[in-house]
Amino acid sequence: MAVRLRTRRQFLASSGAAASVALLGQSLFDLGCGPSTWVRRDIGGLSASDPIVQSYGKAIKKMKALPDSDPLSWTYQAAIHGTLLGGSHTAWNTCEHGTYFFFSWHRMYLWYFERIIRKMSGDLAWALPFWNWESPAERQLPEPFRVPADPSNQLFTANRGFGWNDGTSSLFASTVNTGFAMPLVPFTDFSSSLEGTPHGAVHVSIGGWMGSVPTAAQDPVFWLHHCNIDRLWNIWLAQGGGRTDPLDDATWKNTKFTFFNEHGKQVQLTGCDVLRAEEQLRYKYEGEPAQVKLYCEKILPIPTWIKELLFQLPIPPVLGPGPDPVPWEIDIRESRARLGSVAAEANADLLLELTQIEADRQPDVYYEVHVGLPKDAAPDPQGPYYVGNVALFGHGIRDEHQHGGFKPASLSFKINQAVQAALKGAPSADTLRVLFVPRSSAREGKPAEARSSARIRIGAASFSVRRPKNQPG
């Protein structure tokens, strides 16, 4: 009993909010039965016989045996993210995409799911593993999720795209590129960028159930994918340099989201409840840096950024359907000097902004965006002209079952390096070429042909500049 009381005091001290205790209920303190901190491990270091893998499969089997109406069932838990099933059930179809709740909502979702797996498996030491797909050694679907490829393997599903279950497909380098999101300091910019790539790009590359919001969480690998996304949130904060959560925003801090705990009891959490994963939720990631300790009661100065429109651009061409790259020639005769000046300016981000984006269905590809790529050059995601991806998942899609109605997508690409390279290579060019290249997965390390069945329209485009406040223009 003394151990449990200490755990309760530690939680109260770290959360600083008695209201959170009332929301979470007594079941939160049941976590005192396990280790003081659960460590989420890299699936790349686990074999199929590892207890973490075995316990996951055992729990899934038990959850699938429960009626769909049971909050602890596999169907119900997946439906919280999204479902095609009819009927109205608490918390179904409540995932957050295309909003600044993306990280916090999914952290809550993973945490309660982890607790359910722990109970259903009977393994009190169990914690979700993460799929570290940034590592070149982990670009294929983790082996325990595809071998054996039959119903005896609870981690296997036939509902995946071509080549994933036989190990011939892998994630392409641009699919898992975090290099555009991680340098961003404003929280909303980082969140939007990472939600697109690698989050959305991985979803559409795997396809099948993973390729659509209403079915994604039915694939057991979904949870490992999102575990890695959650890990990257911690790593982003640990970089410092003014990076912080939106603690000056009362809506982000106090909005309540509904889930179910391991006892099937309805519970709620807010952003303030999940700021410090190790202290408040008692988990950390294998090999991650020390977690940043943020507090809703202690609001640090948040850097202010000023954005200025430079030039409104013609509407880009429609992307897809089909396998072919889509070129877009932008007339820069009147804007060349200004673009070059801003691109070379220290502490200024020259941006290509695409807004009012909508697809007529869930795209089964994402599009690499190359700015200034010479016509005779092959698209290279390691080259200076590559600026990011158009990767839609969960918003900007007309035929998705989206709670709250349809929301168009907006994307922003930092293009300083690409514009400088383009102007240096062709200083008198009248146009700046933007090339959208469809991608899905790789075969033997090379990009496979990617054929889109969706049509993506971009309603508006512009060049803008973003600077820290008080930075001279």
XYZ file of C-alpha atoms in Angstrom:
473
model
C 0.000 0.000 0.000
C 2.873 2.400 0.772
C 4.171 2.039 -2.772
C 0.803 2.915 -4.229
C 0.468 6.001 -2.024
C 3.867 7.250 -3.112
C 2.883 6.803 -6.740
C -0.271 8.842 -6.165
C 1.660 11.659 -4.482
C 4.205 11.690 -7.303
C 1.431 12.030 -9.865
C -0.287 14.846 -8.000
C 2.976 16.724 -7.650
C 3.904 16.336 -11.308
C 0.483 17.171 -12.746
C -0.309 20.093 -10.492
C -4.013 19.667 -11.245
C -6.479 17.904 -8.970
C -9.041 18.094 -11.764
C -6.955 15.706 -13.826
C -7.219 13.095 -11.087
C -11.002 13.345 -11.136
C -11.025 12.935 -14.911
C -8.668 9.983 -14.982
C -10.290 8.175 -12.104
C -8.868 5.697 -9.630
C -7.674 3.419 -12.470
C -4.728 5.748 -13.091
C -3.214 4.637 -9.816
C -3.545 0.989 -10.811
C -0.464 1.685 -12.906
C 1.505 1.421 -9.672
C 1.408 -2.363 -10.158
C 3.940 -2.135 -12.970
C 7.412 -0.648 -13.238
C 8.018 2.957 -12.209
C 8.514 3.848 -15.885
C 7.622 1.800 -18.942
C 10.166 1.896 -21.770
C 8.844 1.814 -25.324
C 11.367 -0.208 -27.342
C 12.426 -0.127 -30.985
C 10.731 -3.024 -32.817
C 13.871 -3.353 -34.932
C 15.649 -4.853 -31.927
C 12.913 -7.376 -31.104
C 12.457 -10.884 -32.466
C 9.124 -12.585 -33.052
C 9.653 -14.569 -29.840
C 10.245 -11.508 -27.683
C 7.684 -11.201 -24.852
C 6.675 -7.749 -26.122
C 5.716 -9.182 -29.500
C 4.089 -12.272 -28.008
C 2.034 -10.303 -25.487
C 0.818 -7.942 -28.201
C -0.482 -10.864 -30.270
C -2.090 -12.478 -27.226
C -3.953 -9.291 -26.336
C -5.148 -8.696 -29.905
C -6.642 -12.193 -30.023
C -8.578 -11.569 -26.816
C -9.758 -8.155 -27.982
C -11.013 -9.560 -31.280
C -13.112 -12.107 -29.360
C -15.069 -9.340 -27.621
C -18.275 -7.887 -29.098
C -17.775 -4.778 -31.227
C -19.794 -2.743 -28.704
C -17.289 -3.477 -25.932
C -14.868 -0.509 -25.533
C -12.037 -2.977 -24.950
C -12.611 -4.803 -28.242
C -10.234 -4.469 -31.175
C -13.043 -3.107 -33.340
C -14.062 -0.442 -30.814
C -10.518 0.749 -30.186
C -9.822 1.023 -33.915
C -13.140 2.821 -34.441
C -12.098 5.581 -32.032
C -9.634 6.613 -34.732
C -12.081 5.940 -37.538
C -14.515 3.361 -38.872
C -16.817 2.565 -41.760
C -19.251 0.805 -39.438
C -22.664 2.320 -38.869
C -24.166 3.264 -35.566
C -23.289 5.807 -32.927
C -20.871 4.933 -30.150
C -18.999 7.125 -27.707
C -15.647 8.408 -29.051
C -15.905 6.736 -32.464
C -14.459 8.722 -35.389
C -12.865 11.329 -33.150
C -9.259 11.344 -34.411
C -7.603 14.728 -34.846
C -6.014 15.388 -38.236
C -5.257 18.739 -39.793
C -5.509 20.480 -36.398
C -3.013 21.433 -33.717
C -4.448 18.627 -31.550
C -2.800 16.033 -33.814
C 0.061 15.210 -31.421
C -1.798 15.483 -28.123
C -4.874 13.488 -29.229
C -2.789 10.624 -30.597
C -0.637 10.555 -27.448
C -3.778 10.097 -25.358
C -5.099 7.447 -27.740
C -1.862 5.441 -27.645
C -1.601 5.663 -23.868
C -5.007 4.172 -23.164
C -4.563 1.551 -25.872
C -1.247 0.563 -24.286
C -2.950 0.117 -20.934
C -5.650 -2.046 -22.521
C -3.048 -4.285 -24.167
C -1.234 -4.573 -20.840
C -4.394 -5.783 -19.131
C -5.565 -8.089 -21.924
C -2.151 -9.725 -22.214
C -1.608 -10.009 -18.454
C 1.894 -8.630 -19.028
C 2.325 -5.771 -16.524
C 5.729 -4.882 -17.986
C 4.353 -4.416 -21.513
C 4.823 -1.165 -23.398
C 4.169 -0.274 -27.013
C 7.189 -0.690 -29.275
C 7.884 1.904 -31.959
C 8.742 1.426 -35.622
C 11.861 3.486 -36.288
C 11.413 3.701 -40.053
C 13.967 6.519 -40.312
C 16.647 3.857 -39.889
C 17.584 2.391 -43.305
C 17.592 -1.030 -41.637
C 13.893 -0.701 -40.737
C 12.290 0.460 -43.987
C 10.486 -2.866 -44.551
C 7.421 -3.815 -42.546
C 8.728 -5.334 -39.275
C 9.099 -9.068 -39.776
C 6.806 -10.181 -36.891
C 3.948 -8.375 -38.677
C 4.350 -10.351 -41.901
C 5.804 -13.754 -40.907
C 3.988 -16.072 -40.694
C 1.563 -14.662 -43.248
C -1.533 -16.429 -41.980
C -4.333 -16.005 -39.409
C -2.255 -17.664 -36.679
C -0.232 -14.455 -36.574
C -2.348 -11.786 -34.858
C 0.019 -9.065 -36.112
C -0.542 -10.029 -39.748
C -3.268 -8.734 -42.028
C -3.717 -9.291 -45.740
C -5.085 -5.741 -45.966
C -1.816 -4.057 -46.933
C -0.489 -2.791 -50.222
C 1.513 -4.765 -52.774
C 4.779 -6.219 -51.546
C 4.527 -5.303 -47.883
C 3.683 -8.746 -46.573
C 6.304 -10.580 -48.631
C 9.069 -8.125 -47.763
C 9.617 -6.843 -51.312
C 8.270 -3.350 -50.618
C 9.994 -0.801 -48.424
C 9.626 2.841 -47.508
C 11.338 5.239 -49.889
C 13.783 7.825 -48.501
C 11.416 10.758 -49.075
C 8.599 8.895 -47.307
C 10.360 9.029 -43.953
C 12.194 12.342 -44.305
C 11.910 14.388 -41.109
C 14.446 16.944 -42.290
C 11.825 19.529 -43.236
C 9.713 19.306 -40.077
C 12.304 19.041 -37.305
C 14.080 22.391 -37.961
C 10.786 24.294 -37.673
C 10.368 26.191 -34.394
C 6.682 27.263 -34.352
C 4.628 24.368 -32.960
C 1.833 24.580 -35.530
C 4.300 24.643 -38.442
C 6.150 21.624 -37.057
C 2.920 19.747 -36.345
C 1.493 20.390 -39.819
C 4.732 19.452 -41.562
C 5.353 16.218 -39.639
C 1.704 15.197 -39.953
C 2.168 15.251 -43.710
C 5.636 13.716 -43.888
C 6.506 11.253 -42.561
C 3.146 10.530 -40.895
C 0.806 10.709 -43.887
C 3.417 9.549 -46.390
C 3.981 6.319 -44.438
C 0.235 5.676 -44.215
C -0.384 6.023 -47.959
C 2.796 4.113 -48.866
C 1.706 1.016 -46.937
C -1.825 1.287 -48.264
C -4.548 -1.229 -47.522
C -6.110 -0.548 -44.151
C -3.255 1.808 -43.234
C -3.975 3.919 -46.300
C -7.291 5.352 -45.090
C -8.353 7.005 -41.829
C -11.523 4.912 -41.285
C -9.555 1.640 -41.423
C -5.974 2.515 -40.412
C -6.092 1.473 -36.750
C -7.282 -2.029 -37.651
C -3.723 -2.809 -38.784
C -1.614 -3.709 -35.710
C 1.360 -1.828 -37.170
C -0.621 1.424 -36.979
C 0.128 1.685 -33.275
C 3.885 1.288 -33.776
C 3.871 3.879 -36.539
C 2.126 6.401 -34.295
C 4.406 5.513 -31.407
C 7.312 6.736 -33.526
C 5.425 9.924 -34.385
C 4.902 10.510 -30.646
C 8.633 9.905 -30.059
C 9.497 12.546 -32.662
C 7.407 15.102 -30.768
C 9.695 14.567 -27.762
C 12.825 14.754 -29.911
C 11.639 18.001 -31.528
C 11.160 19.625 -28.119
C 14.562 18.400 -26.939
C 16.251 20.413 -29.695
C 15.449 23.602 -27.774
C 15.899 26.904 -29.579
C 12.483 28.194 -28.526
C 10.586 25.002 -29.335
C 7.604 24.549 -27.049
C 3.997 23.412 -27.003
C 1.233 26.057 -27.423
C 0.965 26.763 -23.708
C -0.337 30.268 -24.354
C -3.424 28.779 -26.006
C -6.250 27.944 -23.579
C -8.130 25.856 -26.147
C -5.136 23.589 -26.830
C -4.473 23.208 -23.113
C -8.006 22.610 -21.849
C -10.029 20.846 -24.557
C -11.166 17.455 -23.237
C -10.967 14.295 -25.332
C -12.805 11.085 -24.481
C -11.338 7.556 -24.395
C -11.762 4.336 -22.413
C -9.345 2.921 -19.873
C -8.400 -0.724 -19.350
C -11.540 -1.288 -17.259
C -13.827 -0.044 -20.031
C -14.538 3.131 -18.069
C -15.045 6.376 -19.993
C -12.262 8.869 -19.219
C -11.034 12.237 -20.486
C -7.694 13.981 -20.897
C -6.534 17.457 -21.896
C -3.324 18.785 -23.387
C -2.125 19.790 -19.917
C -2.375 16.132 -18.823
C 0.082 14.855 -21.427
C 2.848 17.453 -21.585
C 5.463 15.392 -19.727
C 5.138 11.788 -20.810
C 7.639 10.373 -18.346
C 6.268 12.189 -15.292
C 2.559 12.229 -16.028
C 2.113 9.046 -18.068
C 5.159 7.103 -16.860
C 6.644 6.062 -20.182
C 9.720 6.989 -22.178
C 11.375 5.825 -25.381
C 14.428 3.673 -25.739
C 17.423 5.852 -26.575
C 15.606 9.203 -26.514
C 17.085 12.363 -24.969
C 15.870 13.616 -21.601
C 12.276 14.746 -21.899
C 11.581 18.459 -21.770
C 9.510 19.440 -18.738
C 6.777 21.857 -19.699
C 4.024 23.059 -17.358
C 0.684 24.668 -18.085
C 1.133 26.856 -15.002
C 4.535 28.154 -16.143
C 4.200 29.747 -19.544
C 7.576 30.582 -21.053
C 7.902 33.268 -23.721
C 6.932 31.759 -27.066
C 8.779 33.098 -30.119
C 6.634 35.165 -32.465
C 6.917 34.809 -36.211
C 5.698 37.272 -38.800
C 4.594 36.104 -42.234
C 4.440 38.402 -45.250
C 2.892 37.637 -48.628
C 5.370 38.264 -51.439
C 3.548 37.148 -54.590
C 0.232 35.457 -55.320
C 0.740 32.694 -57.879
C -1.432 31.160 -60.585
C -3.359 28.058 -59.540
C -1.147 24.964 -59.958
C -2.164 22.105 -62.269
C -4.253 19.206 -60.990
C -2.234 16.310 -59.540
C -3.283 12.895 -60.859
C -4.746 10.556 -61.618
C -1.987 8.606 -63.293
C 1.686 7.764 -62.804
C 3.308 10.792 -64.426
C 5.134 13.714 -62.758
C 3.213 16.980 -62.988
C 5.237 20.088 -63.991
C 4.282 23.630 -63.048
C 6.083 26.553 -64.661
C 5.956 29.774 -62.606
C 6.733 33.036 -64.392
C 9.417 34.812 -62.313
C 10.452 37.604 -64.683
C 9.126 40.253 -62.286
C 9.887 38.414 -59.042
C 13.358 36.911 -59.692
C 15.355 39.607 -57.904
C 13.061 39.633 -54.864
C 13.022 35.844 -54.590
C 16.800 35.694 -54.791
C 17.189 38.371 -52.137
C 14.810 36.709 -49.655
C 16.209 33.234 -50.334
C 19.686 34.450 -49.336
C 18.505 36.389 -46.280
C 19.652 35.085 -42.909
C 16.856 34.029 -40.509
C 14.179 34.307 -43.193
C 12.179 31.401 -44.580
C 11.118 31.763 -48.207
C 7.935 29.721 -48.504
C 5.936 28.139 -51.282
C 2.435 27.920 -49.832
C -0.314 25.719 -51.259
C -3.794 26.170 -49.793
C -7.384 25.022 -50.336
C -6.098 21.569 -51.271
C -8.675 18.868 -51.809
C -8.580 15.346 -53.209
C -11.630 13.567 -54.586
C -10.648 10.416 -52.662
C -7.879 9.207 -50.350
C -4.698 9.395 -52.470
C -2.775 6.151 -52.696
C 0.438 8.050 -53.399
C 2.179 11.121 -52.088
C 3.956 13.678 -54.278
C 7.542 14.791 -53.867
C 7.887 18.522 -54.554
C 11.001 19.651 -56.437
C 11.526 23.406 -56.986
C 13.889 24.598 -59.717
C 14.877 21.114 -60.848
C 16.475 21.357 -64.327
C 14.443 19.619 -67.034
C 17.242 17.204 -67.839
C 17.833 16.214 -64.171
C 16.306 13.221 -62.405
C 14.271 13.958 -59.253
C 16.468 13.210 -56.242
C 15.136 13.451 -52.661
C 18.727 13.954 -51.509
C 19.277 16.877 -53.899
C 19.024 20.651 -53.307
C 15.777 21.031 -55.273
C 13.687 18.686 -53.128
C 11.567 20.680 -50.639
C 9.068 18.171 -49.185
C 5.923 16.237 -50.009
C 2.233 16.648 -50.689
C 1.034 13.822 -48.443
C -2.688 13.909 -47.625
C -4.145 11.730 -44.897
C -7.135 12.579 -42.752
C -7.917 16.021 -44.138
C -8.291 17.547 -47.564
C -10.114 14.434 -48.787
C -13.674 14.718 -50.069
C -14.875 11.139 -49.673
C -13.421 10.438 -46.215
C -15.703 9.880 -43.237
C -14.501 12.961 -41.393
C -16.020 14.068 -38.131
C -16.687 17.782 -38.162
C -17.085 17.873 -41.946
C -14.656 18.357 -44.807
C -11.544 20.447 -44.178
C -9.247 21.471 -47.051
C -5.540 21.031 -46.483
C -2.779 23.628 -46.519
C 0.929 22.974 -47.015
C 3.992 25.162 -46.707
C 7.454 24.425 -48.112
C 10.681 26.211 -47.244
C 12.422 26.791 -50.588
C 15.477 28.958 -49.797
C 18.061 26.384 -50.863
C 16.115 25.271 -53.929
C 15.604 28.831 -55.231
C 19.248 29.738 -54.675
C 20.367 26.625 -56.567
C 17.898 27.279 -59.397
C 18.882 30.943 -59.839
C 22.566 30.098 -59.731
C 22.126 27.379 -62.364
C 19.937 29.515 -64.652
C 20.300 33.198 -63.658
C 18.338 34.518 -66.632
C 15.524 31.960 -66.673
C 12.024 33.366 -67.099
C 10.332 30.568 -65.177
C 10.832 28.550 -62.032
C 9.833 24.930 -62.535
C 8.030 23.038 -59.803
C 7.733 19.301 -60.336
C 5.313 17.053 -58.438
C 6.539 13.429 -58.548
C 4.187 10.619 -57.406
C 5.726 8.101 -54.986
C 4.471 5.114 -53.043
C 7.105 2.569 -52.041
C 10.473 1.230 -53.063
C 11.433 -2.097 -54.674
C 14.994 -3.206 -54.049
C 15.835 0.295 -52.846
C 14.523 2.049 -55.956
C 11.198 3.883 -56.270
C 8.468 1.719 -57.757
C 6.024 3.159 -60.262
C 3.387 5.070 -58.352
C 0.021 5.418 -60.025
C -2.490 7.722 -58.355
C -6.201 7.025 -58.574
C -7.058 10.346 -56.915
C -7.374 13.828 -58.345
C -5.882 16.572 -56.168
C -6.806 20.202 -56.781
C -4.902 23.120 -55.224
C -7.104 26.198 -54.871
C -4.450 28.857 -54.228
C -0.669 29.265 -54.176
C 1.768 31.978 -53.141
C 5.338 32.888 -52.257
C 5.664 34.207 -48.694
C 8.424 35.027 -46.254
C 8.461 34.125 -42.555
C 10.751 35.914 -40.125
C 11.136 36.076 -36.341
C 9.463 39.162 -34.904
C 11.615 42.298 -35.047
C 13.789 40.751 -37.786
C 14.390 43.497 -40.388
C 13.262 42.872 -43.948
